[in-house]
XYZ file of C-alpha atoms in Angstrom:
574
model
C 55.982 127.303 16.585
C 53.371 127.855 20.089
C 53.756 130.867 20.265
C 52.980 131.613 16.635
C 49.926 129.226 16.744
C 49.407 131.036 20.001
C 49.558 135.065 18.697
C 47.117 133.871 14.938
C 44.360 132.194 17.451
C 44.155 135.940 19.308
C 44.365 137.507 15.766
C 41.104 135.200 14.228
C 40.130 135.549 17.767
C 40.081 139.397 17.203
C 41.327 139.811 20.872
C 44.477 141.528 18.566
C 45.081 143.832 15.987
C 46.014 142.235 12.380
C 48.434 143.737 10.297
C 46.771 144.815 7.679
C 42.740 144.773 7.612
C 41.007 144.905 3.961
C 37.905 146.311 4.761
C 33.727 145.911 3.546
C 35.176 143.833 0.608
C 32.814 141.483 -0.948
C 34.502 138.345 -0.511
C 34.510 135.591 -3.228
C 34.102 132.429 -1.379
C 35.430 129.015 -3.662
C 33.823 126.745 -0.698
C 30.205 127.753 0.454
C 30.166 129.394 -3.373
C 29.339 132.845 -2.267
C 29.969 136.169 -1.730
C 30.244 137.647 1.732
C 30.568 140.668 2.493
C 32.670 141.582 5.973
C 36.273 142.513 6.079
C 39.580 140.210 5.619
C 42.812 140.487 8.412
C 45.445 139.768 7.725
C 48.771 138.581 9.442
C 52.656 138.286 8.121
C 51.082 137.119 5.118
C 48.441 134.785 6.107
C 44.706 135.325 6.241
C 43.690 135.272 9.637
C 40.339 135.980 10.088
C 37.193 136.891 8.074
C 34.100 139.313 9.878
C 34.913 142.412 11.239
C 38.562 143.460 12.762
C 40.782 146.174 13.312
C 44.172 146.632 12.175
C 46.786 148.592 13.005
C 46.629 149.544 9.060
C 42.710 149.239 8.280
C 41.903 150.033 3.697
C 38.231 150.277 2.887
C 36.966 148.932 -0.281
C 34.116 150.344 -0.582
C 32.631 147.502 -1.586
C 34.422 146.354 -4.462
C 34.953 142.214 -4.529
C 37.828 140.378 -3.601
C 38.479 137.121 -5.166
C 41.518 135.002 -4.918
C 44.922 134.601 -6.532
C 44.100 132.778 -9.477
C 46.789 130.174 -10.817
C 48.136 128.790 -14.104
C 48.088 124.737 -14.241
C 50.564 124.694 -17.478
C 52.042 126.934 -18.796
C 55.956 127.131 -21.079
C 57.381 130.498 -19.697
C 59.924 130.404 -22.461
C 56.768 130.973 -24.954
C 56.112 134.037 -22.995
C 59.722 135.072 -24.778
C 61.284 136.864 -21.860
C 62.835 135.604 -18.539
C 60.709 134.530 -15.347
C 61.134 137.700 -13.920
C 60.382 139.701 -16.361
C 57.368 136.984 -16.991
C 56.319 137.863 -13.375
C 56.359 141.463 -13.767
C 53.631 141.312 -16.429
C 51.927 138.251 -15.477
C 51.144 139.323 -11.819
C 48.841 142.272 -12.941
C 46.466 140.480 -14.454
C 45.983 138.544 -11.805
C 47.874 135.376 -12.029
C 49.593 134.370 -8.489
C 51.133 131.131 -8.614
C 51.931 129.162 -12.155
C 53.465 125.631 -12.463
C 55.450 125.217 -15.007
C 57.029 123.697 -17.815
C 60.808 124.118 -18.691
C 61.139 121.557 -21.161
C 61.485 123.649 -23.857
C 64.991 125.318 -22.464
C 65.585 121.531 -20.756
C 66.033 121.238 -24.849
C 68.680 122.821 -25.412
C 69.960 123.400 -22.226
C 69.706 120.097 -19.963
C 69.403 121.011 -16.087
C 71.104 123.495 -16.577
C 68.069 124.813 -17.791
C 66.168 124.267 -15.334
C 68.409 125.296 -12.325
C 68.340 128.602 -14.695
C 64.326 128.978 -14.655
C 64.273 127.840 -10.699
C 66.934 130.324 -10.044
C 65.295 133.477 -11.218
C 62.532 132.311 -10.317
C 63.781 133.289 -6.364
C 62.093 136.124 -4.288
C 59.904 137.461 -7.006
C 56.210 138.026 -5.699
C 55.503 135.237 -7.520
C 54.273 131.161 -6.606
C 55.729 129.146 -10.041
C 56.853 126.047 -9.186
C 57.531 123.459 -11.991
C 57.290 119.806 -13.029
C 60.157 118.217 -14.617
C 59.952 117.807 -18.312
C 59.378 114.004 -18.784
C 60.690 114.263 -22.115
C 63.656 115.630 -23.446
C 64.151 114.965 -26.360
C 60.286 115.092 -27.632
C 61.237 111.962 -29.715
C 64.268 110.203 -30.896
C 63.815 111.369 -34.581
C 66.217 115.098 -33.797
C 69.059 115.845 -32.195
C 67.759 118.543 -28.802
C 70.755 119.814 -26.981
C 70.334 117.276 -24.482
C 69.019 114.570 -23.287
C 67.217 113.633 -19.848
C 66.963 110.100 -18.300
C 65.657 109.014 -15.252
C 68.505 109.316 -13.786
C 69.814 113.376 -14.350
C 66.283 113.858 -13.388
C 66.398 112.260 -9.836
C 69.002 115.224 -9.359
C 66.250 117.223 -9.556
C 62.889 115.587 -8.487
C 63.143 116.383 -4.144
C 63.501 120.333 -5.452
C 60.998 121.802 -3.287
C 60.086 123.651 -6.040
C 59.605 120.948 -8.045
C 56.062 119.308 -7.604
C 56.546 116.043 -10.414
C 56.833 114.767 -13.751
C 55.969 117.046 -17.416
C 53.935 116.152 -19.370
C 54.223 112.485 -21.086
C 54.106 113.260 -24.691
C 56.074 110.367 -25.538
C 52.152 109.104 -24.576
C 53.079 105.610 -26.672
C 56.713 104.801 -24.754
C 53.789 105.009 -21.594
C 51.503 102.549 -23.376
C 54.649 99.772 -23.809
C 56.349 99.899 -21.009
C 59.282 101.800 -22.037
C 61.895 101.193 -19.664
C 62.671 104.456 -19.834
C 60.120 105.993 -18.978
C 58.947 103.609 -16.922
C 62.086 104.427 -14.326
C 60.776 108.515 -14.836
C 57.380 107.479 -13.066
C 59.442 105.380 -10.514
C 61.725 108.936 -10.453
C 58.143 110.632 -9.577
C 56.812 109.093 -6.458
C 54.275 110.301 -4.904
C 54.088 112.923 -6.512
C 52.005 114.578 -9.451
C 52.868 113.284 -13.517
C 51.200 115.145 -16.261
C 49.290 113.910 -19.255
C 49.850 114.747 -22.432
C 48.246 112.220 -24.637
C 44.941 113.752 -26.768
C 45.081 111.091 -28.944
C 45.078 108.054 -26.249
C 41.375 105.907 -25.701
C 39.878 102.748 -24.458
C 42.241 100.918 -22.782
C 44.863 101.936 -23.766
C 43.727 105.687 -22.378
C 43.265 103.284 -19.518
C 46.655 102.376 -18.974
C 48.292 105.525 -19.511
C 46.478 106.466 -15.742
C 47.523 103.020 -14.926
C 51.067 104.567 -15.033
C 49.809 106.785 -12.420
C 49.188 110.600 -15.056
C 46.464 112.821 -13.470
C 46.230 115.789 -15.601
C 45.548 116.383 -18.652
C 45.489 119.721 -21.204
C 45.461 118.000 -24.558
C 41.433 117.547 -24.680
C 40.246 119.602 -27.971
C 36.809 117.675 -28.075
C 34.102 117.173 -24.734
C 33.996 113.767 -25.282
C 37.664 113.282 -25.033
C 37.596 115.904 -21.826
C 34.431 113.252 -20.587
C 36.529 110.178 -21.642
C 39.372 111.155 -18.565
C 37.014 112.467 -16.266
C 36.136 108.992 -15.801
C 38.996 107.646 -15.027
C 39.026 110.444 -11.868
C 41.809 113.425 -14.104
C 42.231 116.401 -13.992
C 41.280 118.482 -17.037
C 43.238 120.993 -17.654
C 41.142 124.341 -19.648
C 43.550 125.236 -22.145
C 43.432 129.079 -24.265
C 46.698 129.869 -25.355
C 48.146 131.515 -28.252
C 48.642 128.680 -31.102
C 45.902 125.973 -28.973
C 41.841 127.352 -27.685
C 40.310 124.871 -27.182
C 37.855 127.193 -23.612
C 34.719 127.555 -25.958
C 34.340 123.731 -26.423
C 35.497 122.349 -23.707
C 33.097 124.880 -21.555
C 30.184 123.491 -22.951
C 31.319 119.905 -20.963
C 31.693 121.635 -17.444
C 28.401 121.313 -14.919
C 28.990 121.276 -10.989
C 29.562 117.594 -10.168
C 32.263 117.813 -12.369
C 33.532 121.204 -11.946
C 35.864 120.775 -9.319
C 38.310 118.216 -11.614
C 38.576 121.145 -13.725
C 41.261 123.817 -14.237
C 42.632 127.055 -16.480
C 46.267 126.935 -17.833
C 47.556 128.983 -21.038
C 50.243 126.317 -21.574
C 51.683 128.244 -24.473
C 50.861 132.619 -24.946
C 52.821 134.934 -26.479
C 53.727 138.300 -25.928
C 50.893 140.398 -28.033
C 48.206 138.338 -26.342
C 49.120 137.744 -22.822
C 49.807 142.081 -22.752
C 46.425 142.585 -24.819
C 44.166 140.079 -23.867
C 45.432 138.825 -19.993
C 46.713 135.418 -18.431
C 44.145 133.257 -16.730
C 42.371 136.491 -15.986
C 41.454 135.930 -19.562
C 40.519 132.307 -19.376
C 38.348 133.491 -16.610
C 36.295 135.911 -18.452
C 35.943 134.231 -21.194
C 34.941 131.081 -19.507
C 32.222 134.026 -17.624
C 31.603 135.102 -21.454
C 30.606 131.750 -22.884
C 27.851 130.592 -19.094
C 29.126 129.208 -16.408
C 28.370 131.608 -13.082
C 31.385 133.592 -12.371
C 31.984 132.395 -8.760
C 32.387 128.853 -10.740
C 34.785 130.393 -12.584
C 37.046 131.479 -10.323
C 37.051 127.586 -8.833
C 38.443 126.800 -11.547
C 41.559 129.352 -12.061
C 42.154 128.960 -8.219
C 41.277 126.582 -5.404
C 40.721 124.221 -8.765
C 44.513 124.471 -9.523
C 45.708 123.968 -5.900
C 44.459 121.219 -5.215
C 45.326 119.627 -8.493
C 49.155 120.107 -7.231
C 48.648 120.101 -3.369
C 49.266 123.370 -2.748
C 47.917 123.930 0.526
C 47.793 126.991 1.340
C 46.566 129.110 -1.632
C 43.504 129.405 -3.585
C 41.166 129.998 -1.211
C 39.826 133.349 0.965
C 40.218 131.453 4.492
C 41.876 131.825 8.194
C 45.152 129.893 7.358
C 45.606 130.439 3.967
C 48.386 132.963 2.083
C 46.724 136.363 1.306
C 46.791 136.214 -2.387
C 44.145 138.376 -3.367
C 42.412 140.129 -6.330
C 40.476 142.919 -6.248
C 37.793 143.580 -8.380
C 35.843 146.452 -9.829
C 33.403 144.326 -12.254
C 32.866 140.649 -11.553
C 31.278 139.907 -14.438
C 34.341 141.209 -16.262
C 37.048 139.933 -14.102
C 38.677 143.676 -13.993
C 41.616 143.523 -11.656
C 42.101 146.676 -9.963
C 44.555 145.920 -7.451
C 46.906 142.174 -6.637
C 48.333 141.901 -3.012
C 51.199 138.547 -2.470
C 51.330 137.225 1.129
C 49.406 140.664 2.398
C 50.921 142.791 0.428
C 50.135 145.105 -2.429
C 52.341 144.183 -5.800
C 50.269 145.534 -8.235
C 47.660 148.740 -8.963
C 45.651 149.051 -12.450
C 47.574 146.848 -14.374
C 51.097 147.836 -13.405
C 53.380 145.725 -11.685
C 54.414 148.210 -8.515
C 58.199 145.898 -7.850
C 60.966 146.267 -9.780
C 63.016 143.117 -11.125
C 66.545 142.179 -11.366
C 68.040 139.943 -14.509
C 69.160 136.577 -13.141
C 72.477 135.125 -13.545
C 72.033 134.293 -17.200
C 75.779 132.830 -17.976
C 74.901 129.389 -18.405
C 71.931 129.763 -20.952
C 73.853 131.620 -23.238
C 75.787 131.585 -26.383
C 73.485 128.123 -27.294
C 74.385 128.574 -31.078
C 76.786 126.366 -32.383
C 75.760 125.201 -35.974
C 79.591 125.498 -38.024
C 80.139 127.573 -41.288
C 76.908 126.928 -44.094
C 77.195 127.083 -47.775
C 74.568 127.003 -50.255
C 75.037 123.673 -51.575
C 74.237 122.774 -47.552
C 70.303 124.280 -48.269
C 70.205 122.773 -52.497
C 67.688 119.894 -52.631
C 68.771 117.027 -55.142
C 65.060 116.724 -57.070
C 65.593 113.090 -59.725
C 61.987 114.328 -60.553
C 59.513 116.861 -59.783
C 57.432 115.262 -57.922
C 57.813 115.744 -55.003
C 56.055 115.964 -51.397
C 55.238 119.226 -49.830
C 54.086 120.410 -46.036
C 50.877 122.078 -47.311
C 50.101 125.409 -44.390
C 46.162 125.045 -43.378
C 45.083 128.798 -41.581
C 44.502 128.796 -37.982
C 45.979 125.276 -37.222
C 48.874 123.550 -35.945
C 48.583 121.063 -38.187
C 49.847 120.213 -41.951
C 49.196 118.599 -44.591
C 50.809 116.068 -47.319
C 50.399 116.949 -50.619
C 51.679 116.171 -54.144
C 52.687 118.605 -56.388
C 55.654 118.894 -59.486
C 57.680 121.994 -58.530
C 60.381 123.341 -60.701
C 63.829 122.287 -61.553
C 67.160 123.153 -63.055
C 70.089 120.970 -63.358
C 68.197 118.221 -60.846
C 67.879 121.254 -58.024
C 64.697 122.013 -56.794
C 64.215 125.855 -58.471
C 61.667 127.955 -56.752
C 59.621 129.694 -59.494
C 57.324 132.378 -58.613
C 54.269 131.585 -60.307
C 54.082 129.059 -57.078
C 53.980 129.211 -54.085
C 56.015 126.356 -52.544
C 59.247 127.774 -50.491
C 62.523 125.363 -49.279
C 62.161 124.574 -45.139
C 65.286 124.148 -43.685
C 66.229 122.473 -40.048
C 70.069 123.330 -39.179
C 71.521 121.402 -36.061
C 72.888 124.236 -33.396
C 73.582 122.318 -30.572
C 76.949 120.836 -31.520
C 77.601 121.807 -34.495
C 76.855 118.043 -36.133
C 76.070 119.276 -39.364
C 72.836 117.361 -39.828
C 70.155 119.723 -42.367
C 67.217 118.854 -43.065
C 65.545 120.131 -45.591
C 61.151 120.055 -47.101
C 59.483 122.551 -49.282
C 55.759 124.392 -47.446
C 52.486 125.234 -49.434
C 50.546 128.644 -48.284
C 53.463 130.480 -46.728
C 52.808 132.791 -49.813
C 56.926 134.629 -48.744
C 57.717 136.605 -51.701
C 61.918 138.008 -51.684
C 63.495 136.524 -49.099
C 63.612 134.691 -45.763
C 62.723 134.306 -41.846
C 64.671 132.637 -39.801
C 64.194 131.615 -36.080
C 65.613 129.464 -33.236
C 62.281 128.681 -31.758
C 61.465 125.420 -33.487
C 59.645 122.927 -31.475
C 60.377 120.413 -29.585
C 64.440 120.501 -29.753
C 64.865 124.428 -30.505
C 66.957 123.850 -33.848
C 67.505 126.757 -36.420
C 65.045 126.868 -38.153
C 64.517 128.846 -41.816
C 61.781 129.494 -44.532
C 63.100 131.254 -47.764
C 62.859 131.887 -51.848
C 65.919 132.069 -52.458
C 69.073 130.907 -50.807
C 71.001 134.062 -50.412
C 68.632 135.794 -48.443
C 67.802 132.315 -45.790
C 71.619 132.073 -45.661
C 72.028 135.384 -44.608
C 68.935 134.880 -41.946
C 70.677 132.444 -40.777
C 74.214 133.953 -40.259
C 72.147 137.303 -38.225
C 70.058 134.646 -36.059
C 73.511 133.110 -34.674
C 74.857 136.427 -34.635
C 72.574 137.776 -31.787
C 73.047 134.773 -30.066
C 68.979 133.638 -30.961
C 66.099 134.679 -31.777
C 64.382 136.110 -34.971
C 65.164 137.081 -37.802
C 63.863 139.058 -41.730
C 66.068 139.136 -45.084
C 65.054 140.308 -48.003
C 67.205 141.582 -50.959
C 70.271 140.272 -48.894
C 69.582 142.705 -46.683
C 68.885 141.707 -43.313
C 65.355 143.963 -42.810
C 64.983 143.294 -38.648
C 65.476 140.635 -35.609
C 64.983 140.074 -32.149
C 67.242 138.671 -29.467
C 66.896 136.463 -27.337
C 69.937 134.969 -26.363
C 68.360 132.645 -23.605
C 69.134 129.249 -25.277
C 67.978 131.110 -28.431
C 64.519 131.711 -26.556
C 63.625 134.089 -24.664
C 65.181 137.923 -23.744
C 65.882 139.594 -20.666
C 63.919 142.993 -22.290
C 60.340 143.860 -20.856
C 57.521 141.698 -22.414
C 56.244 145.439 -23.897
C 59.659 145.949 -25.641
C 59.853 141.906 -27.118
C 56.297 142.469 -28.725
C 56.877 146.022 -29.549
C 59.853 144.429 -31.495
C 57.287 141.153 -32.953
C 54.947 144.139 -34.260
C 57.176 146.173 -36.749
C 58.555 142.696 -37.587
C 54.882 140.787 -38.258
C 54.171 144.434 -39.953
C 57.391 143.318 -42.284
C 56.306 140.429 -43.076
C 52.869 141.493 -44.461
C 54.232 143.827 -46.028
C 57.472 143.499 -47.530
C 57.662 139.652 -47.493
C 53.968 139.492 -48.774
C 53.007 136.448 -45.877
C 49.588 134.961 -45.781
C 48.469 136.657 -43.294
C 46.068 133.521 -42.455
C 49.225 132.235 -40.500
C 51.078 133.877 -37.405
C 54.750 132.873 -39.597
C 56.751 132.951 -36.701
C 54.375 131.100 -34.314
C 53.815 128.657 -37.790
C 57.501 128.651 -38.091
C 58.257 127.819 -34.771
C 55.847 124.345 -35.223
C 57.248 123.073 -39.014
C 59.412 121.694 -36.788
C 57.363 119.604 -34.444
C 57.236 115.563 -35.429
C 54.437 114.913 -33.281
C 51.746 116.974 -35.251
C 49.932 115.258 -38.266
C 51.147 115.029 -40.571
C 54.404 116.201 -42.555
C 57.247 118.084 -40.246
C 60.567 118.568 -41.079
C 63.486 117.847 -38.009
C 67.460 118.417 -38.406
C 67.620 115.368 -39.706
C 65.222 115.027 -42.506
C 61.428 115.400 -44.102
C 59.055 113.043 -40.918
C 56.522 111.735 -42.488
C 54.041 111.964 -38.539
C 51.175 109.594 -39.784
C 53.936 107.226 -40.646
C 55.973 107.894 -37.747
C 59.065 107.289 -39.909
C 61.343 109.599 -42.297
C 60.133 110.342 -45.995
C 61.410 110.893 -49.096
C 60.445 114.967 -50.897
C 60.678 112.860 -54.406
C 58.768 110.763 -55.107
C 58.929 108.073 -56.829
C 57.016 105.530 -57.975
């Protein structure tokens, strides 16, 4: 160790040549908020000096900008629908060199084995992948998940070097009310960070939430929410995902006083958006476009996140920091042309320069267990024709609870072609309990078919929507036969499907291949099944089972009124 210190001092002092010197760069300094022209000396993956240096290898950057690698402060890898190695292969070329992942999607299906799979499959990748342990599995008691993670189980992984703390505390009522089970989870986190998820909390309840140890929030959608949390010492993760996009609203509240308490995240970002728009580099570009100066935007994408999560050797360009570096040919456009990880080039011109190996996924496949389902299981019995319906809103995960008159036949719901009201079912798919929750949906506008998916937040049961039972049953059968994924059926035929065998959520295929499949399926949904073009049918469907987003959802246990936080009937009997 003392030899390393002496050697590093000699390297920094210029008495020894470094392994690599990046020469003639414009170095973005996130500490002094300036751009310094000079060289960066790198040895054994560390930055050893900035100034004028000689190296065993020298690369002339010819005046290009050098930025610290970007950090995603909160992301669910599962939302990309690919395994961690394929995710790294795709996002590293965009400039993201570190992520803090919350694997609560796969944990809801596979429990601790799912988390271990994510940790193990993240090894030996040229990317820092850290984890927050899922705190709410299941998210509520109003659905059946594949696992239940209490404090005793979480304690088995809390001391893992890759685990930084406790993931988003979505069950904030239990936190505020001091629920014993939640308190035990908070205790096992110890001095590690606790992520928040409490968009509706205010006043004394917000104080109580912060007092419990919550230090971050990524669910702010208004400036007022953001400022209230900043005042209590929380870090704000400004999100730009596929479904929730808060950056353009919240960036207006950034000033020099609060800048260092704000960072970026994607939360949930789907293949199409990653491939076409980027990752955290997209957040940086949008922030600049909306008036933030480039160095401030880069701080939010690097050092701020590192400091928030206690990562002391990344996020900046300075002696002793890891050489996680981005080469940019344009600062305002934040165009990444090369990516270095630990001093080695890993991407150039948006292409990864490394291969990935499919990890062992034997413990997180074959997760579809539903038993036999027949037409009678999907029947909605009605005493009358006045019913509660879930109405979709364009570009929103929120649904409206509306009352409608529907068609009936022999005491059962019957789809009427002139009415845009479809049947939806959530089938418990983890333990073959036979649970099937039923509901009715308006404004999906699907005709002559069905769509089924095993992506159904957060418990990820099998969800299916359609205008006839025959196609709904076929879609359920297809999704089950491919080990989980998404299927579209019409007129008794499977039109297309994508297999997501890893927990029914992810594939080992490349993100490009998954996106190609999804793009073709999207065309079928819009052009053949005439789905409402104001919604993404697959993403919208996946959130219709999440009983924490207003106003009305459906789980495998039944129709759920989120505003009352209790089950409700389909039929209205006055």
